[in-house]
Amino acid sequence: MAHRWKNELTWNDVTPKALYLNRRQWMMGAGALLGAGAIGGQARAEEGLEPNSFEEITSYNNFYEFGTGKTDPANYAHALTTAPWSIEIDGMVDNPGTYSFEDIVAGQTIEERIYRLRCVEAWSMVVPWSGFELADLLTRVGVQEGAQYVAFETLVRPEEMPGQRRQSLEWPYREGLRLDEAMNPLTILATGLYGEPMPNQNGAPIRLVVPWKYGFKSIKSIVRISLTDVEPQTTWNMQNSREYGFYSNVNPNVNHPRWSQASERRVGGGLFSSRIPTQMFNGYEDEVAHLYEGMDLSEYF
Ligand code: MTE
């Protein structure tokens, strides 16, 4: 489906891949990251610094199924079997069933989408995803009258996901969107990044990307999509409902109870770069503000 929206971001805005993969290190203030220029063509590398090792560069992600430690995903995610892969699509749909990954992507034109990604922890990046609009898949399976929400679940496979042998979160990882959010053309299912297949630690083989919401809404390694008429449970809301609401829209005017959301640091912006103001709906206000008209966003955060 031809997309109905014009992106102002280009490859010139993209966070260098090495910095994207290694952002934890950057967050920790390690200047070594600046050596990323050796790998990412657009990195603003500074002289005299050794590049990080490849291992460091791919060693920092949030993927609690592999553990809560920052190196856990890279240490364990390689063991995840991502083929064969299937997604169960159920609930209020005309064509429920278990669809293979190949079947799901077969009918889709995979296109590149360069999106801002704003993490709840107040840092941001610009990432080139490869994917297709979730709306196209939902239209294909046929959303029934009365469906109001879409619920997502990640794989549960403790044999391959050592973080799941502990109850650090209640498994499976769950996320949800209102149906109109899910049908918005900005919402994609991503199968790759930086022009490559999705790395396991980033949510292979298929994950959600919702660019106007905080990063945790972008659920990884999806195995189930359900159409429902009740608001789905979501992992971080179940974990701490005071801090994480169902909507989780990027909003500089609504602070996290423990920190401000008014500004952010752009990964790769330089170690001592000043913070930049966070934009309403992460800069996608024109595309999505209408979804929340009349809602008090400090109540529905
Ligand atoms: N999805 C699952 N299944 N498990 C997770 O722990 N972490 C979330 C989100 N999706 C997470 C997940 C969080 S907190 C963030 S910030 C993003 O994935 C990180 O995605 P990235 O590592 O590709 O940037």
PDB file of N, CA and C in Angstrom, residues 246-298:
ATOM      1  N   PHE A 246      -1.409   3.201  29.919  1.00  0.00           N
ATOM      2  CA  PHE A 246      -1.684   2.426  28.703  1.00  0.00           C
ATOM      3  C   PHE A 246      -1.221   3.185  27.466  1.00  0.00           C
ATOM      4  N   TYR A 247      -1.432   4.496  27.439  1.00  0.00           N
ATOM      5  CA  TYR A 247      -1.159   5.236  26.201  1.00  0.00           C
ATOM      6  C   TYR A 247       0.330   5.475  25.986  1.00  0.00           C
ATOM      7  N   SER A 248       1.017   5.975  27.008  1.00  0.00           N
ATOM      8  CA  SER A 248       2.470   6.189  26.900  1.00  0.00           C
ATOM      9  C   SER A 248       2.872   6.991  25.671  1.00  0.00           C
ATOM     10  N   ASN A 249       2.078   8.002  25.362  1.00  0.00           N
ATOM     11  CA  ASN A 249       2.449   8.912  24.285  1.00  0.00           C
ATOM     12  C   ASN A 249       3.596   9.802  24.740  1.00  0.00           C
ATOM     13  N   VAL A 250       4.544  10.047  23.853  1.00  0.00           N
ATOM     14  CA  VAL A 250       5.622  10.971  24.186  1.00  0.00           C
ATOM     15  C   VAL A 250       4.990  12.341  24.424  1.00  0.00           C
ATOM     16  N   ASN A 251       5.217  12.887  25.616  1.00  0.00           N
ATOM     17  CA  ASN A 251       4.564  14.140  25.987  1.00  0.00           C
ATOM     18  C   ASN A 251       5.465  14.929  26.932  1.00  0.00           C
ATOM     19  N   PRO A 252       6.050  16.023  26.409  1.00  0.00           N
ATOM     20  CA  PRO A 252       6.972  16.810  27.242  1.00  0.00           C
ATOM     21  C   PRO A 252       6.288  17.483  28.426  1.00  0.00           C
ATOM     22  N   ASN A 253       4.946  17.559  28.388  1.00  0.00           N
ATOM     23  CA  ASN A 253       4.219  18.254  29.458  1.00  0.00           C
ATOM     24  C   ASN A 253       3.794  17.334  30.590  1.00  0.00           C
ATOM     25  N   VAL A 254       3.963  16.047  30.402  1.00  0.00           N
ATOM     26  CA  VAL A 254       3.579  15.095  31.450  1.00  0.00           C
ATOM     27  C   VAL A 254       4.830  14.351  31.886  1.00  0.00           C
ATOM     28  N   ASN A 255       5.306  14.680  33.082  1.00  0.00           N
ATOM     29  CA  ASN A 255       6.542  14.068  33.554  1.00  0.00           C
ATOM     30  C   ASN A 255       6.315  12.665  34.076  1.00  0.00           C
ATOM     31  N   HIS A 256       7.338  11.854  33.959  1.00  0.00           N
ATOM     32  CA  HIS A 256       7.380  10.585  34.666  1.00  0.00           C
ATOM     33  C   HIS A 256       7.444  10.957  36.155  1.00  0.00           C
ATOM     34  N   PRO A 257       6.829  10.167  37.048  1.00  0.00           N
ATOM     35  CA  PRO A 257       6.853  10.557  38.467  1.00  0.00           C
ATOM     36  C   PRO A 257       8.266  10.752  39.017  1.00  0.00           C
ATOM     37  N   ARG A 258       9.258  10.131  38.388  1.00  0.00           N
ATOM     38  CA  ARG A 258      10.618  10.240  38.936  1.00  0.00           C
ATOM     39  C   ARG A 258      11.548  11.122  38.114  1.00  0.00           C
ATOM     40  N   TRP A 259      11.122  11.596  36.937  1.00  0.00           N
ATOM     41  CA  TRP A 259      11.989  12.493  36.169  1.00  0.00           C
ATOM     42  C   TRP A 259      11.172  13.283  35.149  1.00  0.00           C
ATOM     43  N   SER A 260      11.786  14.355  34.666  1.00  0.00           N
ATOM     44  CA  SER A 260      11.122  15.203  33.669  1.00  0.00           C
ATOM     45  C   SER A 260      11.145  14.522  32.303  1.00  0.00           C
ATOM     46  N   GLN A 261      10.126  14.765  31.510  1.00  0.00           N
ATOM     47  CA  GLN A 261      10.128  14.294  30.114  1.00  0.00           C
ATOM     48  C   GLN A 261      10.244  15.477  29.152  1.00  0.00           C
ATOM     49  N   ALA A 262      10.582  16.664  29.664  1.00  0.00           N
ATOM     50  CA  ALA A 262      10.570  17.877  28.841  1.00  0.00           C
ATOM     51  C   ALA A 262      11.701  17.922  27.821  1.00  0.00           C
ATOM     52  N   SER A 263      12.785  17.209  28.086  1.00  0.00           N
ATOM     53  CA  SER A 263      13.909  17.242  27.146  1.00  0.00           C
ATOM     54  C   SER A 263      14.536  15.856  27.061  1.00  0.00           C
ATOM     55  N   GLU A 264      15.466  15.727  26.114  1.00  0.00           N
ATOM     56  CA  GLU A 264      16.083  14.419  25.868  1.00  0.00           C
ATOM     57  C   GLU A 264      17.497  14.614  25.353  1.00  0.00           C
ATOM     58  N   ARG A 265      18.290  13.581  25.435  1.00  0.00           N
ATOM     59  CA  ARG A 265      19.615  13.597  24.824  1.00  0.00           C
ATOM     60  C   ARG A 265      19.566  12.726  23.579  1.00  0.00           C
ATOM     61  N   ARG A 266      20.066  13.268  22.478  1.00  0.00           N
ATOM     62  CA  ARG A 266      20.097  12.512  21.231  1.00  0.00           C
ATOM     63  C   ARG A 266      21.368  11.671  21.199  1.00  0.00           C
ATOM     64  N   VAL A 267      21.212  10.372  21.136  1.00  0.00           N
ATOM     65  CA  VAL A 267      22.368   9.478  21.065  1.00  0.00           C
ATOM     66  C   VAL A 267      23.219   9.871  19.863  1.00  0.00           C
ATOM     67  N   GLY A 268      24.509  10.074  20.101  1.00  0.00           N
ATOM     68  CA  GLY A 268      25.400  10.463  19.016  1.00  0.00           C
ATOM     69  C   GLY A 268      25.540  11.969  18.900  1.00  0.00           C
ATOM     70  N   GLY A 269      24.810  12.679  19.715  1.00  0.00           N
ATOM     71  CA  GLY A 269      24.889  14.137  19.667  1.00  0.00           C
ATOM     72  C   GLY A 269      26.147  14.679  20.329  1.00  0.00           C
ATOM     73  N   GLY A 270      27.010  13.783  20.781  1.00  0.00           N
ATOM     74  CA  GLY A 270      28.227  14.225  21.457  1.00  0.00           C
ATOM     75  C   GLY A 270      28.050  14.054  22.956  1.00  0.00           C
ATOM     76  N   LEU A 271      29.133  13.720  23.592  1.00  0.00           N
ATOM     77  CA  LEU A 271      29.073  13.354  25.003  1.00  0.00           C
ATOM     78  C   LEU A 271      28.556  14.478  25.879  1.00  0.00           C
ATOM     79  N   PHE A 272      28.925  15.703  25.526  1.00  0.00           N
ATOM     80  CA  PHE A 272      28.532  16.834  26.370  1.00  0.00           C
ATOM     81  C   PHE A 272      27.483  17.693  25.672  1.00  0.00           C
ATOM     82  N   SER A 273      26.786  17.092  24.728  1.00  0.00           N
ATOM     83  CA  SER A 273      25.790  17.851  23.993  1.00  0.00           C
ATOM     84  C   SER A 273      24.677  18.274  24.945  1.00  0.00           C
ATOM     85  N   SER A 274      24.095  19.420  24.658  1.00  0.00           N
ATOM     86  CA  SER A 274      23.010  19.865  25.514  1.00  0.00           C
ATOM     87  C   SER A 274      21.767  19.051  25.169  1.00  0.00           C
ATOM     88  N   ARG A 275      20.867  19.055  26.072  1.00  0.00           N
ATOM     89  CA  ARG A 275      19.615  18.334  25.842  1.00  0.00           C
ATOM     90  C   ARG A 275      18.780  19.113  24.834  1.00  0.00           C
ATOM     91  N   ILE A 276      17.980  18.394  24.069  1.00  0.00           N
ATOM     92  CA  ILE A 276      17.081  19.052  23.126  1.00  0.00           C
ATOM     93  C   ILE A 276      15.655  18.918  23.654  1.00  0.00           C
ATOM     94  N   PRO A 277      14.797  19.894  23.322  1.00  0.00           N
ATOM     95  CA  PRO A 277      13.426  19.795  23.829  1.00  0.00           C
ATOM     96  C   PRO A 277      12.717  18.579  23.229  1.00  0.00           C
ATOM     97  N   THR A 278      11.977  17.904  24.040  1.00  0.00           N
ATOM     98  CA  THR A 278      11.156  16.799  23.538  1.00  0.00           C
ATOM     99  C   THR A 278       9.917  17.385  22.870  1.00  0.00           C
ATOM    100  N   GLN A 279       9.559  16.835  21.725  1.00  0.00           N
ATOM    101  CA  GLN A 279       8.399  17.345  21.001  1.00  0.00           C
ATOM    102  C   GLN A 279       7.142  16.555  21.369  1.00  0.00           C
ATOM    103  N   MET A 280       6.040  17.269  21.347  1.00  0.00           N
ATOM    104  CA  MET A 280       4.751  16.614  21.588  1.00  0.00           C
ATOM    105  C   MET A 280       4.576  15.463  20.594  1.00  0.00           C
ATOM    106  N   PHE A 281       4.132  14.325  21.074  1.00  0.00           N
ATOM    107  CA  PHE A 281       3.971  13.125  20.260  1.00  0.00           C
ATOM    108  C   PHE A 281       5.247  12.825  19.469  1.00  0.00           C
ATOM    109  N   ASN A 282       6.374  13.167  20.075  1.00  0.00           N
ATOM    110  CA  ASN A 282       7.683  12.868  19.485  1.00  0.00           C
ATOM    111  C   ASN A 282       7.865  13.497  18.102  1.00  0.00           C
ATOM    112  N   GLY A 283       7.154  14.606  17.860  1.00  0.00           N
ATOM    113  CA  GLY A 283       7.284  15.283  16.566  1.00  0.00           C
ATOM    114  C   GLY A 283       6.258  14.817  15.536  1.00  0.00           C
ATOM    115  N   TYR A 284       5.370  13.917  15.921  1.00  0.00           N
ATOM    116  CA  TYR A 284       4.379  13.383  14.979  1.00  0.00           C
ATOM    117  C   TYR A 284       2.976  13.934  15.276  1.00  0.00           C
ATOM    118  N   GLU A 285       2.957  15.165  15.812  1.00  0.00           N
ATOM    119  CA  GLU A 285       1.689  15.760  16.231  1.00  0.00           C
ATOM    120  C   GLU A 285       0.682  15.878  15.077  1.00  0.00           C
ATOM    121  N   ASP A 286       1.175  16.311  13.914  1.00  0.00           N
ATOM    122  CA  ASP A 286       0.258  16.485  12.777  1.00  0.00           C
ATOM    123  C   ASP A 286      -0.433  15.170  12.421  1.00  0.00           C
ATOM    124  N   GLU A 287       0.295  14.086  12.581  1.00  0.00           N
ATOM    125  CA  GLU A 287      -0.242  12.782  12.174  1.00  0.00           C
ATOM    126  C   GLU A 287      -1.160  12.151  13.215  1.00  0.00           C
ATOM    127  N   VAL A 288      -0.915  12.448  14.502  1.00  0.00           N
ATOM    128  CA  VAL A 288      -1.645  11.664  15.516  1.00  0.00           C
ATOM    129  C   VAL A 288      -2.438  12.464  16.544  1.00  0.00           C
ATOM    130  N   ALA A 289      -2.250  13.793  16.596  1.00  0.00           N
ATOM    131  CA  ALA A 289      -2.933  14.557  17.652  1.00  0.00           C
ATOM    132  C   ALA A 289      -4.448  14.340  17.613  1.00  0.00           C
ATOM    133  N   HIS A 290      -4.990  14.165  16.410  1.00  0.00           N
ATOM    134  CA  HIS A 290      -6.445  14.008  16.286  1.00  0.00           C
ATOM    135  C   HIS A 290      -6.969  12.759  17.006  1.00  0.00           C
ATOM    136  N   LEU A 291      -6.082  11.796  17.228  1.00  0.00           N
ATOM    137  CA  LEU A 291      -6.518  10.559  17.901  1.00  0.00           C
ATOM    138  C   LEU A 291      -6.907  10.807  19.357  1.00  0.00           C
ATOM    139  N   TYR A 292      -6.395  11.919  19.911  1.00  0.00           N
ATOM    140  CA  TYR A 292      -6.561  12.146  21.359  1.00  0.00           C
ATOM    141  C   TYR A 292      -7.360  13.403  21.656  1.00  0.00           C
ATOM    142  N   GLU A 293      -8.066  13.911  20.657  1.00  0.00           N
ATOM    143  CA  GLU A 293      -8.850  15.121  20.841  1.00  0.00           C
ATOM    144  C   GLU A 293      -9.847  14.933  21.973  1.00  0.00           C
ATOM    145  N   GLY A 294      -9.882  15.908  22.868  1.00  0.00           N
ATOM    146  CA  GLY A 294     -10.850  15.848  23.959  1.00  0.00           C
ATOM    147  C   GLY A 294     -10.398  14.999  25.133  1.00  0.00           C
ATOM    148  N   MET A 295      -9.235  14.352  25.035  1.00  0.00           N
ATOM    149  CA  MET A 295      -8.759  13.530  26.153  1.00  0.00           C
ATOM    150  C   MET A 295      -7.791  14.334  27.014  1.00  0.00           C
ATOM    151  N   ASP A 296      -7.893  14.184  28.321  1.00  0.00           N
ATOM    152  CA  ASP A 296      -6.934  14.811  29.232  1.00  0.00           C
ATOM    153  C   ASP A 296      -5.703  13.896  29.303  1.00  0.00           C
ATOM    154  N   LEU A 297      -4.631  14.329  28.639  1.00  0.00           N
ATOM    155  CA  LEU A 297      -3.468  13.447  28.506  1.00  0.00           C
ATOM    156  C   LEU A 297      -2.648  13.312  29.790  1.00  0.00           C
ATOM    157  N   SER A 298      -2.974  14.130  30.807  1.00  0.00           N
ATOM    158  CA  SER A 298      -2.308  13.888  32.083  1.00  0.00           C
ATOM    159  C   SER A 298      -3.040  12.786  32.861  1.00  0.00           C
TER     160      SER A 298
END
